[in-house]
Each structure stands twice: as structure tokens, then as C-alpha cells.
mmCIF file of C-alpha atoms in Angstrom:
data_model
loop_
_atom_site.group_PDB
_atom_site.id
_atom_site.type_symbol
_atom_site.label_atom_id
_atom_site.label_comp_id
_atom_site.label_asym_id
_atom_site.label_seq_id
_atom_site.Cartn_x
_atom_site.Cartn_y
_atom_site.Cartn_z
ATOM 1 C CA UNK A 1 87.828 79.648 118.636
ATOM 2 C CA UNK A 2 84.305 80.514 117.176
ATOM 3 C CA UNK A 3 83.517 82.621 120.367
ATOM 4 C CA UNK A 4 86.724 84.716 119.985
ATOM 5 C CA UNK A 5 86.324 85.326 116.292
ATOM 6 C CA UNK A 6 82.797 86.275 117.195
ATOM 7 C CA UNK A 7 84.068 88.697 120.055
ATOM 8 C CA UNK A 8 86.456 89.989 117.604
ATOM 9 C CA UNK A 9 84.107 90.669 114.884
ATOM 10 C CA UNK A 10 82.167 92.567 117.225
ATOM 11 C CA UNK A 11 85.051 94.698 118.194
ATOM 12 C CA UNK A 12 86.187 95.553 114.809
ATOM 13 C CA UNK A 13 82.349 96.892 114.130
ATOM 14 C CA UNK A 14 82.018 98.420 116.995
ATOM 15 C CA UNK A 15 85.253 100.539 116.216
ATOM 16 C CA UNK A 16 84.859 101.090 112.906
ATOM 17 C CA UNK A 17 81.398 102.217 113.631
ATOM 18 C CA UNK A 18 82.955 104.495 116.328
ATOM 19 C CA UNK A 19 85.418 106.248 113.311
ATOM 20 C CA UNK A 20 82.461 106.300 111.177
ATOM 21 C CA UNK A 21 80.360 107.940 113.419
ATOM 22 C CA UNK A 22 82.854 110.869 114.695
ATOM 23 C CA UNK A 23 83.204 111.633 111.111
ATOM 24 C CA UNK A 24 79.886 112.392 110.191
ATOM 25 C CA UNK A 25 80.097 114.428 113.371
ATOM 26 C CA UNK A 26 82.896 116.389 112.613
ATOM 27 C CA UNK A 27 80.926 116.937 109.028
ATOM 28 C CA UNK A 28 77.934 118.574 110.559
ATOM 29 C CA UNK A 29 79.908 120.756 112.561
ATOM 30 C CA UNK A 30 82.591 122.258 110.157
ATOM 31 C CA UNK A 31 82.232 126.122 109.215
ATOM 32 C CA UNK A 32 81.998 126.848 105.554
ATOM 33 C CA UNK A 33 83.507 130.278 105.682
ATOM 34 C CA UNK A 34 87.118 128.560 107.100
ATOM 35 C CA UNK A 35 86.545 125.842 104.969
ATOM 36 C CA UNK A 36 86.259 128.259 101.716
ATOM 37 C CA UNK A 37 89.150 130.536 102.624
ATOM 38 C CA UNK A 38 91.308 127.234 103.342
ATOM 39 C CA UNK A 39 90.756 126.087 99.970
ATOM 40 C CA UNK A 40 91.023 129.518 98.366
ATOM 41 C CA UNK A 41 94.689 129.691 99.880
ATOM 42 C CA UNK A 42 95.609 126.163 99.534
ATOM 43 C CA UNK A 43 94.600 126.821 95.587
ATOM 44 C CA UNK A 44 96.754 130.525 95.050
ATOM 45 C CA UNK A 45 99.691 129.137 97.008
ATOM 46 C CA UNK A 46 102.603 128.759 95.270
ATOM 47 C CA UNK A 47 103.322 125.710 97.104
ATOM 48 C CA UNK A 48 101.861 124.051 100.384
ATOM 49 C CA UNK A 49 103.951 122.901 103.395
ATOM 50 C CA UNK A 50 102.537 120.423 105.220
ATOM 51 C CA UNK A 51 104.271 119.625 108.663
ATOM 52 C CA UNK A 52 102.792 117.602 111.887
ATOM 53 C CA UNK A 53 104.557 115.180 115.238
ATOM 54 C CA UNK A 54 104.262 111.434 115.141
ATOM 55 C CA UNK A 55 100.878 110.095 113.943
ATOM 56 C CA UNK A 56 99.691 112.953 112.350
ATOM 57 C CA UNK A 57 102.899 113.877 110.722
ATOM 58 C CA UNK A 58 102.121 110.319 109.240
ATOM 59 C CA UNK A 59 98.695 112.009 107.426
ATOM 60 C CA UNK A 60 100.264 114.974 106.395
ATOM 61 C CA UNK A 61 102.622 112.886 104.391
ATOM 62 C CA UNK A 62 99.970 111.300 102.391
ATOM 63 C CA UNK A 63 98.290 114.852 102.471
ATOM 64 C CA UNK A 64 101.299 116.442 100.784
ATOM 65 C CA UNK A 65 101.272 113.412 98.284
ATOM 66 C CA UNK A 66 97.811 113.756 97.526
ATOM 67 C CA UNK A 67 97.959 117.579 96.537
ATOM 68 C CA UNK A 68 100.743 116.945 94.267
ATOM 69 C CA UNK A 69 99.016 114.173 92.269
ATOM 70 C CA UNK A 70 96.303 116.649 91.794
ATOM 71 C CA UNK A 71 98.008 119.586 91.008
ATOM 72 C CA UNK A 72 99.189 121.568 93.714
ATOM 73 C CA UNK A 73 102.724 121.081 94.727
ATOM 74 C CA UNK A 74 103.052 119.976 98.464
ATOM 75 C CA UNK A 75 106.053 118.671 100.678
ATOM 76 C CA UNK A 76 106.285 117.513 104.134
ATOM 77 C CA UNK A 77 108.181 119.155 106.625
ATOM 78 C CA UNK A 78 109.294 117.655 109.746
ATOM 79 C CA UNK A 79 109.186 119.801 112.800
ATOM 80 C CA UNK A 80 112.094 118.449 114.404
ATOM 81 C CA UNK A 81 114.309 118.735 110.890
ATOM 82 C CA UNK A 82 112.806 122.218 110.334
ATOM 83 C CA UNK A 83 114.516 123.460 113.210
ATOM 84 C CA UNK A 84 117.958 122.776 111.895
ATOM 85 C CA UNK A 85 118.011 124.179 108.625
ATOM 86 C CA UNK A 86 114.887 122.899 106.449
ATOM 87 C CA UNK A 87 112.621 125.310 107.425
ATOM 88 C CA UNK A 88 114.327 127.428 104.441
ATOM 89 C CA UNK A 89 112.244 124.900 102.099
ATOM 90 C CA UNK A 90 109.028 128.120 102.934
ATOM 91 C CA UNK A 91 109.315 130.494 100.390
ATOM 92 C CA UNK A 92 107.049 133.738 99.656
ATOM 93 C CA UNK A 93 103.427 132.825 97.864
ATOM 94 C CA UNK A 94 103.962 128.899 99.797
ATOM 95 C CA UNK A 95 101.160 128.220 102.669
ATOM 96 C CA UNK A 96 101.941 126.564 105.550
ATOM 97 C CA UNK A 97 99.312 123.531 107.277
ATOM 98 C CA UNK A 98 100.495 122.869 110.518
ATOM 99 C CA UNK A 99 98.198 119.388 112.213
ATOM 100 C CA UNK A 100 97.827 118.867 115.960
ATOM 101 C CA UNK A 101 95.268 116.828 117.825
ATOM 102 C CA UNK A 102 95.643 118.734 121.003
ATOM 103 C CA UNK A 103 96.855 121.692 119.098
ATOM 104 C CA UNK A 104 99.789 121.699 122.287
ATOM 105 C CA UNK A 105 102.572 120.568 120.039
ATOM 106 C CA UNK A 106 105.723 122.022 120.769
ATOM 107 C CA UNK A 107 107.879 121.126 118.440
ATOM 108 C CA UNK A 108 105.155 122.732 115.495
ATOM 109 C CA UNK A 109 104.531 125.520 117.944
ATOM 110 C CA UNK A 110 108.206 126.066 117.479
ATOM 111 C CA UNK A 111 107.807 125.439 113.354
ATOM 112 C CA UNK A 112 105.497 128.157 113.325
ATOM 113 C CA UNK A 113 107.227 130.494 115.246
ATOM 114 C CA UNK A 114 110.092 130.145 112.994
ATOM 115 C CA UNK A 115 108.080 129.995 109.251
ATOM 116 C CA UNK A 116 106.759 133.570 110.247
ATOM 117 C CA UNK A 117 109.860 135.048 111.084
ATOM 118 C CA UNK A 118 111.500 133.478 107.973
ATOM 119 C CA UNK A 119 107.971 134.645 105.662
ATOM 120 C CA UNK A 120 106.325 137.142 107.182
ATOM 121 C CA UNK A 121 103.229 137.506 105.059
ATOM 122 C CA UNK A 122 102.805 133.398 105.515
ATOM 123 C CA UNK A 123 99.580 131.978 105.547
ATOM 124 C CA UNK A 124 99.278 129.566 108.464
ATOM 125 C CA UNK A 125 96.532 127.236 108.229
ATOM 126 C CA UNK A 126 95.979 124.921 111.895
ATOM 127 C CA UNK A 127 93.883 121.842 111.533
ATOM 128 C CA UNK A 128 93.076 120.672 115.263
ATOM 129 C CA UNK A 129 91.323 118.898 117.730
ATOM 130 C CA UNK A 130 91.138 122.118 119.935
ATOM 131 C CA UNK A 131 89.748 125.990 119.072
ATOM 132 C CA UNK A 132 91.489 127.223 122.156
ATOM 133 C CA UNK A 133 94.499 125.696 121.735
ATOM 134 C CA UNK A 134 97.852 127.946 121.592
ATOM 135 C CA UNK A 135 98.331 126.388 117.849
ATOM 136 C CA UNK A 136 95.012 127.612 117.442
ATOM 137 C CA UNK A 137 95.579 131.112 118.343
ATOM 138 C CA UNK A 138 98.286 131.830 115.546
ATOM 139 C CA UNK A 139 97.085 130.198 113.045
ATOM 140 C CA UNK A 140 95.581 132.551 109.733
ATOM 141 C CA UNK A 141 92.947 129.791 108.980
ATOM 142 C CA UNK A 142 91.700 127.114 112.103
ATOM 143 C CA UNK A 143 89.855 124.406 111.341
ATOM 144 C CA UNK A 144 88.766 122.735 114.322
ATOM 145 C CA UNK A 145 86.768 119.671 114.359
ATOM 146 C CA UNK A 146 86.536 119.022 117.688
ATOM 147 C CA UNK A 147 86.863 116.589 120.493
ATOM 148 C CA UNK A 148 86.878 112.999 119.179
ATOM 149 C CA UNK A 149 86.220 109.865 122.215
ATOM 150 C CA UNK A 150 89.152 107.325 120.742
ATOM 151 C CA UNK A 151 88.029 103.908 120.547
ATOM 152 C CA UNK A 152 91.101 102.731 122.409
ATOM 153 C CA UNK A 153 90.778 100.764 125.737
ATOM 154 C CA UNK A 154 92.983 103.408 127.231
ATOM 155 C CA UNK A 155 91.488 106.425 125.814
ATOM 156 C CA UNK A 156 94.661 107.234 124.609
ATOM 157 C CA UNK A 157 95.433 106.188 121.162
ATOM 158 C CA UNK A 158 94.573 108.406 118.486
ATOM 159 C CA UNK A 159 92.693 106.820 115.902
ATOM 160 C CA UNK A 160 89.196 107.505 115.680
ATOM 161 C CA UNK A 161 90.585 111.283 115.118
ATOM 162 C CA UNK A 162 93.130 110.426 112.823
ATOM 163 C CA UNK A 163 90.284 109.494 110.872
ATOM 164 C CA UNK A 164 88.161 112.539 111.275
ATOM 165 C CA UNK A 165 91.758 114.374 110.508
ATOM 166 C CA UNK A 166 92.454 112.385 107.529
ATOM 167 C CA UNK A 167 89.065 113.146 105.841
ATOM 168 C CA UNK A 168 88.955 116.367 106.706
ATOM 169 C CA UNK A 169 92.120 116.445 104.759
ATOM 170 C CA UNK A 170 91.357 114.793 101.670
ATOM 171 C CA UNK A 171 88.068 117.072 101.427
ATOM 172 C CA UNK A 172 90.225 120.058 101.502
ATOM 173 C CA UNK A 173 92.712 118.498 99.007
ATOM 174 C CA UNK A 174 89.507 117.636 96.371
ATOM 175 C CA UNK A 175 88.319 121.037 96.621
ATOM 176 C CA UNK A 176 91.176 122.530 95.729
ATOM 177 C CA UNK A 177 91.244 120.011 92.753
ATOM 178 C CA UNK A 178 88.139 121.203 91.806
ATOM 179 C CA UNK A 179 89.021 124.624 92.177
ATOM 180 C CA UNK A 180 91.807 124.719 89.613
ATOM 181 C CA UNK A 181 89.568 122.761 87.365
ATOM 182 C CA UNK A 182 92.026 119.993 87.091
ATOM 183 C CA UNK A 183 91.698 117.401 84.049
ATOM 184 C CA UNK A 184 92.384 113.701 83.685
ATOM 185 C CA UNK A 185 95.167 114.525 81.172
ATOM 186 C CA UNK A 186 96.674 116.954 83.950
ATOM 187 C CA UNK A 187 96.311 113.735 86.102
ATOM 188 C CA UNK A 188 97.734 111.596 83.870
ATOM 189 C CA UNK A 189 100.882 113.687 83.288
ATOM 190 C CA UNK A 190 101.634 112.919 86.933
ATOM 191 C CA UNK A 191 100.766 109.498 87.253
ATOM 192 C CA UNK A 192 102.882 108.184 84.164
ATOM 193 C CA UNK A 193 102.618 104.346 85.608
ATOM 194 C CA UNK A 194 100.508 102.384 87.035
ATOM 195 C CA UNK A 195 97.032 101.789 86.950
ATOM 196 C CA UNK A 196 95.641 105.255 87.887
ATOM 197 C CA UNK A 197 98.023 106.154 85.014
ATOM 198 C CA UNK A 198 96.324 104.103 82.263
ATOM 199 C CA UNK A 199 93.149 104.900 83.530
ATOM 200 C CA UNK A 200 93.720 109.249 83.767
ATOM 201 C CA UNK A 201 95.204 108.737 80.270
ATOM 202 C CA UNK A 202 92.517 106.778 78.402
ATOM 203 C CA UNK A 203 90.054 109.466 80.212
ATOM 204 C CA UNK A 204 91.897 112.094 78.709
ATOM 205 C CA UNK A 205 91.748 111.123 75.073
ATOM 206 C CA UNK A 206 87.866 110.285 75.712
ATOM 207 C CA UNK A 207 87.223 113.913 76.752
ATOM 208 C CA UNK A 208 89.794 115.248 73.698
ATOM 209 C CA UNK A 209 88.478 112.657 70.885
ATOM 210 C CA UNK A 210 84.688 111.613 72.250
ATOM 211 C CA UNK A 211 83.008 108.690 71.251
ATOM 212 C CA UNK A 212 85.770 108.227 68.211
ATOM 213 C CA UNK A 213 87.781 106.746 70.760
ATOM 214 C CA UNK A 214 85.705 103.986 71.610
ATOM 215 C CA UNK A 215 85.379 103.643 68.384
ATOM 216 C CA UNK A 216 88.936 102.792 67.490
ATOM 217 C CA UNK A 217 89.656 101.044 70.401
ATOM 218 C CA UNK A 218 87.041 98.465 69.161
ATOM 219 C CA UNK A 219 88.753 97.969 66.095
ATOM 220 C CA UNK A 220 92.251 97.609 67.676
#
């Protein structure tokens, strides 16, 4: 049993090392004038639709959640629901992100198709594995961070750029946080439970009253 959990151990390093390791790569290797005009759009849009197949889809769930707790309204849009009747959810001022590994994705191929026909003036923003992919080629805004070896036995599996995709995400979606100069009591106003709650809300009364706070909280 020891050898296994030993062999195991090893494994799990070795992978997570593997994750860790493409995305410092992808880091090195990202553009900062796509990056800028990403956020910049992501920031003035009215609202962002987020849509992606399968795993991916997965992170632009938690993508679309993220930018709402932090001030930008965001939904998820399935590409298989958007062609029968939710693609009307794009309005003028929204931005679309569209995520594919390979970038080969029919079905958000399809989505895009369809969102530009519906909002002309849409700003399309592609987050992929591939620059020469044919999501690549109509996207407004392509951020590409490359090819990423998966750690799976197969080769198959997408995790190790889930990660790298994930990240990349979250960057965007603190950026654009920062951007808008968003507040704890901002926060707080959108996390009205819960732990993150308490702690945006006793944030915001430190920034509004200072060290009075502290003060009073001492005495309570």
C-alpha cells in the first residue's frame, strides 16, 4: 500500500507541476495590446455573454459568475440552446466571449455566426488554444495562448489547458474589476450572505469610517 500511495503522490506532483508549468508559459507569451483592448470592452459592455461546448462551457460558467460578483453583468449561453431561440438574450452595447481549445467548435462557430447577424456591431472576443483556427479568424479580439501538452495518459483530456484557460480568465475578469474601480461596499451589495459577504461589508465601513471602526467594534 505504501508503494502505491508513494506512486500516487508522485503522479499528482508531477501533474500539478505540469498545469503549473503551462501556465506560467502561457503568461510569458500573452500580448498586452489584446489583453488591454479585451479588458477595455469587457469593462464598456453593457453586458458580457459568455458561451463555450462541454468542458470549457463548464469555465465560462464560473467566468460569467465571477464578472457579476464584481460588477459586470455576465450570463452563460449555451451553444446548443442559442440556436433555438436564446441567442435573443445579445443585445446592442453586450460583448460576446466565445472559448474553444481547438478553436474548431461547431456548434460556437454556429453561435457566432448567428450573434452577428442578430448584433451587427458585436464585439466578439475568442479565447483559444489555436491563432489559426476558423474561431480565430472572426473573432474582434483573439487571445490565444497556445498549444498546451495535457497531462493525460492519452493525450486527450483537457486539463492542463483548462487551467491555462481558466486563469487566463480570471485575469481578464480582475482587470476589468480594477478598471471600474470597484469597492468592497460594491462587493458587498452582491454578496449579501455568506462569508465573503461579512467580510466585503466590514471592509466597506473600514474604508467609509477608518480607524473609528475598530474602535467601536472593540467596545461592542
Amino acid at each position: 500500500m505504501e508503494k502505491e500511495e508513494t506512486a500516487v503522490l508522485a503522479r499528482v506532483r508531477e501533474i500539478l507541476l505540469i498545469e503549473a508549468d503551462a501556465i506560467v508559459w502561457s503568461a510569458k507569451n500573452q500580448g498586452g495590446e489584446k489583453l488591454a483592448v479585451a479588458v477595455r470592452v469587457l469593462s464598456e459592455a453593457a453586458k458580457v455573454v459568455i458561451s463555450g461546448m462541454g468542458k470549457v462551457g463548464h469555465v465560462g460558467r464560473r467566468f460569467a459568475a465571477t464578472l457579476s460578483s464584481t460588477g459586470t453583468p455576465s450570463v452563460f449561453l449555451h451553444p446548443a440552446e442559442a440556436a433555438h431561440g436564446d441567442l435573443g438574450v445579445l443585445c446592442a452595447g453586450d460583448a460576446l466571449v466565445v472559448l474553444s481549445n481547438s478553436g474548431k467548435t461547431r456548434e460556437v462557430l454556429e453561435l457566432v455566426t448567428g450573434a452577428t447577424g442578430l448584433v451587427p456591431a458585436l464585439p466578439v472576443i475568442v479565447v483559444t488554444g489555436t491563432a489559426t483556427s476558423p474561431l480565430a479568424k472572426v473573432g474582434t479580439v483573439v487571445l490565444c495562448y497556445g498549444k498546451i501538452k495535457e497531462p493525460c495518459p492519452l493525450g486527450m483530456t483537457p486539463t492542463a489547458s483548462i487551467a491555462v484557460m481558466s486563469a487566463l480568465l480570471d485575469a481578464l475578469a480582475l482587470c476589468v474589476m480594477e478598471r471600474k474601480g470597484f469597492t468592497a461596499s460594491a462587493y458587498s451589495q452582491r454578496h449579501h450572505s455568506g462569508y465573503l459577504g461579512q467580510r466585503a461589508r466590514a471592509e466597506a465601513r473600514l474604508q467609509q469610517y477608518g480607524p473609528a471602526v475598530k474602535t467601536l467594534e472593540k467596545k461592542q
